[in-house]
GROMACS .gro file of C-alpha atoms in nm:
model
  156
    1MET     CA    1   3.936  -0.806  -6.337
    2LYS     CA    2   4.278  -0.780  -6.191
    3ASN     CA    3   4.451  -1.062  -6.371
    4PRO     CA    4   4.471  -1.077  -6.755
    5LEU     CA    5   4.503  -1.457  -6.738
    6THR     CA    6   4.167  -1.479  -6.564
    7PHE     CA    7   4.013  -1.258  -6.834
    8THR     CA    8   4.160  -1.478  -7.106
    9CYS     CA    9   4.046  -1.805  -6.948
   10CYS     CA   10   3.700  -1.689  -6.848
   11PHE     CA   11   3.600  -1.470  -7.140
   12LEU     CA   12   3.812  -1.502  -7.456
   13LEU     CA   13   3.879  -1.876  -7.459
   14PRO     CA   14   3.513  -1.981  -7.425
   15GLN     CA   15   3.415  -1.734  -7.698
   16VAL     CA   16   3.673  -1.877  -7.939
   17VAL     CA   17   3.566  -2.234  -7.864
   18MET     CA   18   3.197  -2.150  -7.904
   19THR     CA   19   3.266  -1.969  -8.232
   20ILE     CA   20   3.440  -2.278  -8.371
   21ILE     CA   21   3.159  -2.508  -8.257
   22VAL     CA   22   2.890  -2.282  -8.403
   23ALA     CA   23   3.083  -2.260  -8.732
   24PHE     CA   24   3.090  -2.641  -8.764
   25ILE     CA   25   2.719  -2.668  -8.685
   26LEU     CA   26   2.628  -2.394  -8.933
   27ASP     CA   27   2.845  -2.552  -9.201
   28ALA     CA   28   2.671  -2.887  -9.159
   29PHE     CA   29   2.328  -2.722  -9.157
   30VAL     CA   30   2.392  -2.515  -9.470
   31PHE     CA   31   2.539  -2.817  -9.650
   32ARG     CA   32   2.233  -3.027  -9.563
   33MET     CA   33   1.999  -2.753  -9.689
   34ASN     CA   34   2.188  -2.718 -10.017
   35TYR     CA   35   2.208  -3.095 -10.064
   36THR     CA   36   1.836  -3.150 -10.010
   37ARG     CA   37   1.751  -2.856 -10.237
   38LYS     CA   38   1.974  -2.983 -10.519
   39ASN     CA   39   1.884  -3.353 -10.487
   40ARG     CA   40   1.513  -3.318 -10.420
   41ASP     CA   41   1.416  -3.572 -10.688
   42SER     CA   42   1.671  -3.842 -10.611
   43GLU     CA   43   1.585  -4.135 -10.391
   44GLU     CA   44   1.743  -4.174 -10.048
   45ASP     CA   45   2.007  -4.444 -10.053
   46SER     CA   46   2.142  -4.639  -9.762
   47GLY     CA   47   2.509  -4.590  -9.839
   48ILE     CA   48   2.790  -4.730 -10.047
   49VAL     CA   49   2.793  -5.101 -10.121
   50LEU     CA   50   3.094  -5.289 -10.259
   51GLU     CA   51   3.069  -5.643 -10.390
   52ARG     CA   52   3.393  -5.823 -10.475
   53GLU     CA   53   3.481  -6.184 -10.531
   54VAL     CA   54   3.774  -6.283 -10.307
   55SER     CA   55   3.980  -6.593 -10.373
   56LYS     CA   56   4.094  -6.836 -10.105
   57GLU     CA   57   4.459  -6.734 -10.169
   58GLU     CA   58   4.376  -6.366 -10.114
   59MET     CA   59   4.204  -6.447  -9.786
   60THR     CA   60   4.503  -6.653  -9.672
   61ALA     CA   61   4.738  -6.366  -9.760
   62VAL     CA   62   4.524  -6.118  -9.565
   63ALA     CA   63   4.512  -6.354  -9.266
   64GLU     CA   64   4.893  -6.382  -9.273
   65MET     CA   65   4.925  -6.004  -9.291
   66TYR     CA   66   4.690  -5.965  -8.992
   67GLY     CA   67   4.894  -6.226  -8.804
   68ARG     CA   68   5.218  -6.035  -8.868
   69ASN     CA   69   5.061  -5.705  -8.758
   70GLY     CA   70   4.932  -5.844  -8.430
   71ALA     CA   71   4.562  -5.879  -8.513
   72THR     CA   72   4.556  -6.248  -8.426
   73SER     CA   73   4.182  -6.272  -8.357
   74ALA     CA   74   4.097  -6.135  -8.703
   75ALA     CA   75   4.358  -6.365  -8.858
   76SER     CA   76   4.214  -6.671  -8.681
   77GLN     CA   77   3.861  -6.583  -8.795
   78LEU     CA   78   3.978  -6.552  -9.155
   79LEU     CA   79   4.161  -6.884  -9.132
   80LYS     CA   80   3.839  -7.045  -9.002
   81VAL     CA   81   3.657  -6.913  -9.307
   82VAL     CA   82   3.933  -7.048  -9.532
   83SER     CA   83   3.905  -7.393  -9.367
   84GLN     CA   84   3.527  -7.389  -9.420
   85MET     CA   85   3.589  -7.302  -9.785
   86ASP     CA   86   3.823  -7.603  -9.808
   87ARG     CA   87   3.564  -7.827  -9.648
   88HIS     CA   88   3.294  -7.721  -9.895
   89ARG     CA   89   3.541  -7.713 -10.191
   90GLN     CA   90   3.490  -7.345 -10.266
   91THR     CA   91   3.762  -7.149 -10.443
   92SER     CA   92   3.625  -6.801 -10.377
   93MET     CA   93   3.360  -6.613 -10.186
   94LEU     CA   94   3.168  -6.290 -10.234
   95PHE     CA   95   3.269  -6.001 -10.009
   96LEU     CA   96   2.991  -5.752  -9.941
   97GLY     CA   97   3.108  -5.426  -9.784
   98ARG     CA   98   2.883  -5.141  -9.675
   99ARG     CA   99   2.949  -4.797  -9.537
  100SER     CA  100   2.745  -4.486  -9.495
  101ARG     CA  101   2.806  -4.190  -9.720
  102THR     CA  102   3.031  -3.917  -9.587
  103LYS     CA  103   3.011  -3.545  -9.649
  104SER     CA  104   3.284  -3.586  -9.910
  105ASP     CA  105   3.077  -3.848 -10.098
  106LEU     CA  106   2.768  -3.629 -10.085
  107SER     CA  107   2.967  -3.325 -10.203
  108MET     CA  108   3.103  -3.521 -10.499
  109ARG     CA  109   2.748  -3.623 -10.589
  110MET     CA  110   2.604  -3.275 -10.537
  111TYR     CA  111   2.871  -3.093 -10.740
  112GLU     CA  112   2.918  -3.363 -11.005
  113GLU     CA  113   2.842  -3.133 -11.300
  114GLU     CA  114   3.061  -2.853 -11.167
  115ILE     CA  115   3.350  -3.091 -11.108
  116GLN     CA  116   3.316  -3.222 -11.466
  117GLU     CA  117   3.325  -2.862 -11.591
  118TRP     CA  118   3.640  -2.798 -11.385
  119TYR     CA  119   3.809  -3.102 -11.539
  120GLU     CA  120   3.714  -2.990 -11.891
  121GLU     CA  121   3.835  -2.635 -11.823
  122HIS     CA  122   4.163  -2.768 -11.687
  123ALA     CA  123   4.208  -2.988 -11.997
  124ARG     CA  124   4.142  -2.686 -12.224
  125LYS     CA  125   4.397  -2.477 -12.034
  126GLU     CA  126   4.654  -2.756 -12.059
  127GLU     CA  127   4.588  -2.790 -12.432
  128ASN     CA  128   4.622  -2.413 -12.486
  129GLN     CA  129   4.942  -2.409 -12.285
  130LEU     CA  130   5.087  -2.688 -12.499
  131LEU     CA  131   4.987  -2.501 -12.816
  132TRP     CA  132   5.158  -2.185 -12.689
  133GLN     CA  133   5.472  -2.383 -12.609
  134ASP     CA  134   5.471  -2.534 -12.958
  135ASP     CA  135   5.427  -2.186 -13.113
  136GLU     CA  136   5.714  -2.049 -12.904
  137GLN     CA  137   5.937  -2.335 -13.013
  138LEU     CA  138   5.854  -2.263 -13.378
  139LEU     CA  139   5.934  -1.894 -13.332
  140ASN     CA  140   6.259  -1.966 -13.150
  141HIS     CA  141   6.368  -2.234 -13.396
  142PRO     CA  142   6.277  -2.122 -13.748
  143LEU     CA  143   6.274  -2.368 -14.034
  144HIS     CA  144   6.560  -2.186 -14.208
  145PRO     CA  145   6.909  -2.249 -14.077
  146PRO     CA  146   7.040  -1.953 -13.875
  147SER     CA  147   7.333  -1.896 -14.116
  148LEU     CA  148   7.107  -1.807 -14.411
  149ARG     CA  149   6.967  -1.457 -14.430
  150GLN     CA  150   6.642  -1.370 -14.593
  151ARG     CA  151   6.677  -1.203 -14.931
  152ALA     CA  152   6.577  -0.842 -14.961
  153GLN     CA  153   6.258  -0.779 -15.151
  154THR     CA  154   6.243  -0.528 -15.429
  155ILE     CA  155   5.957  -0.285 -15.401
  156ILE     CA  156   5.842  -0.124 -15.725
   0.00000   0.00000   0.00000
């Protein structure tokens, strides 16, 4: 190879890219293995479901916000729903949202006990730190005024 740029483009750059790709694949594979090993007994769930009752006023406010931000088609669909609610004399509706679990969600579930232990350990450290600060304040500010000296003790 005569040109170092050719060497870099043809040999080093593809190796770096392939290393990064392989690292991501291995990370996902190892995570999946650990997750299935730890949660062998739990049932497979379809994802995260959120149910929330939404009032007609909230829907109108969201439609106005969409209209201001340029999402006019979404705003018009929401306003159609609001008009149907008026027609049927409904004051609220049930919103049902679904999404699949992400790696972050699965990690939180997999390491739930460890995370709880971390929170408890952090709370203990904070409590100990506050106790040390209180002890230091007591040592630095004795109960006796600084002008009074302790009396000498007689030893017999």
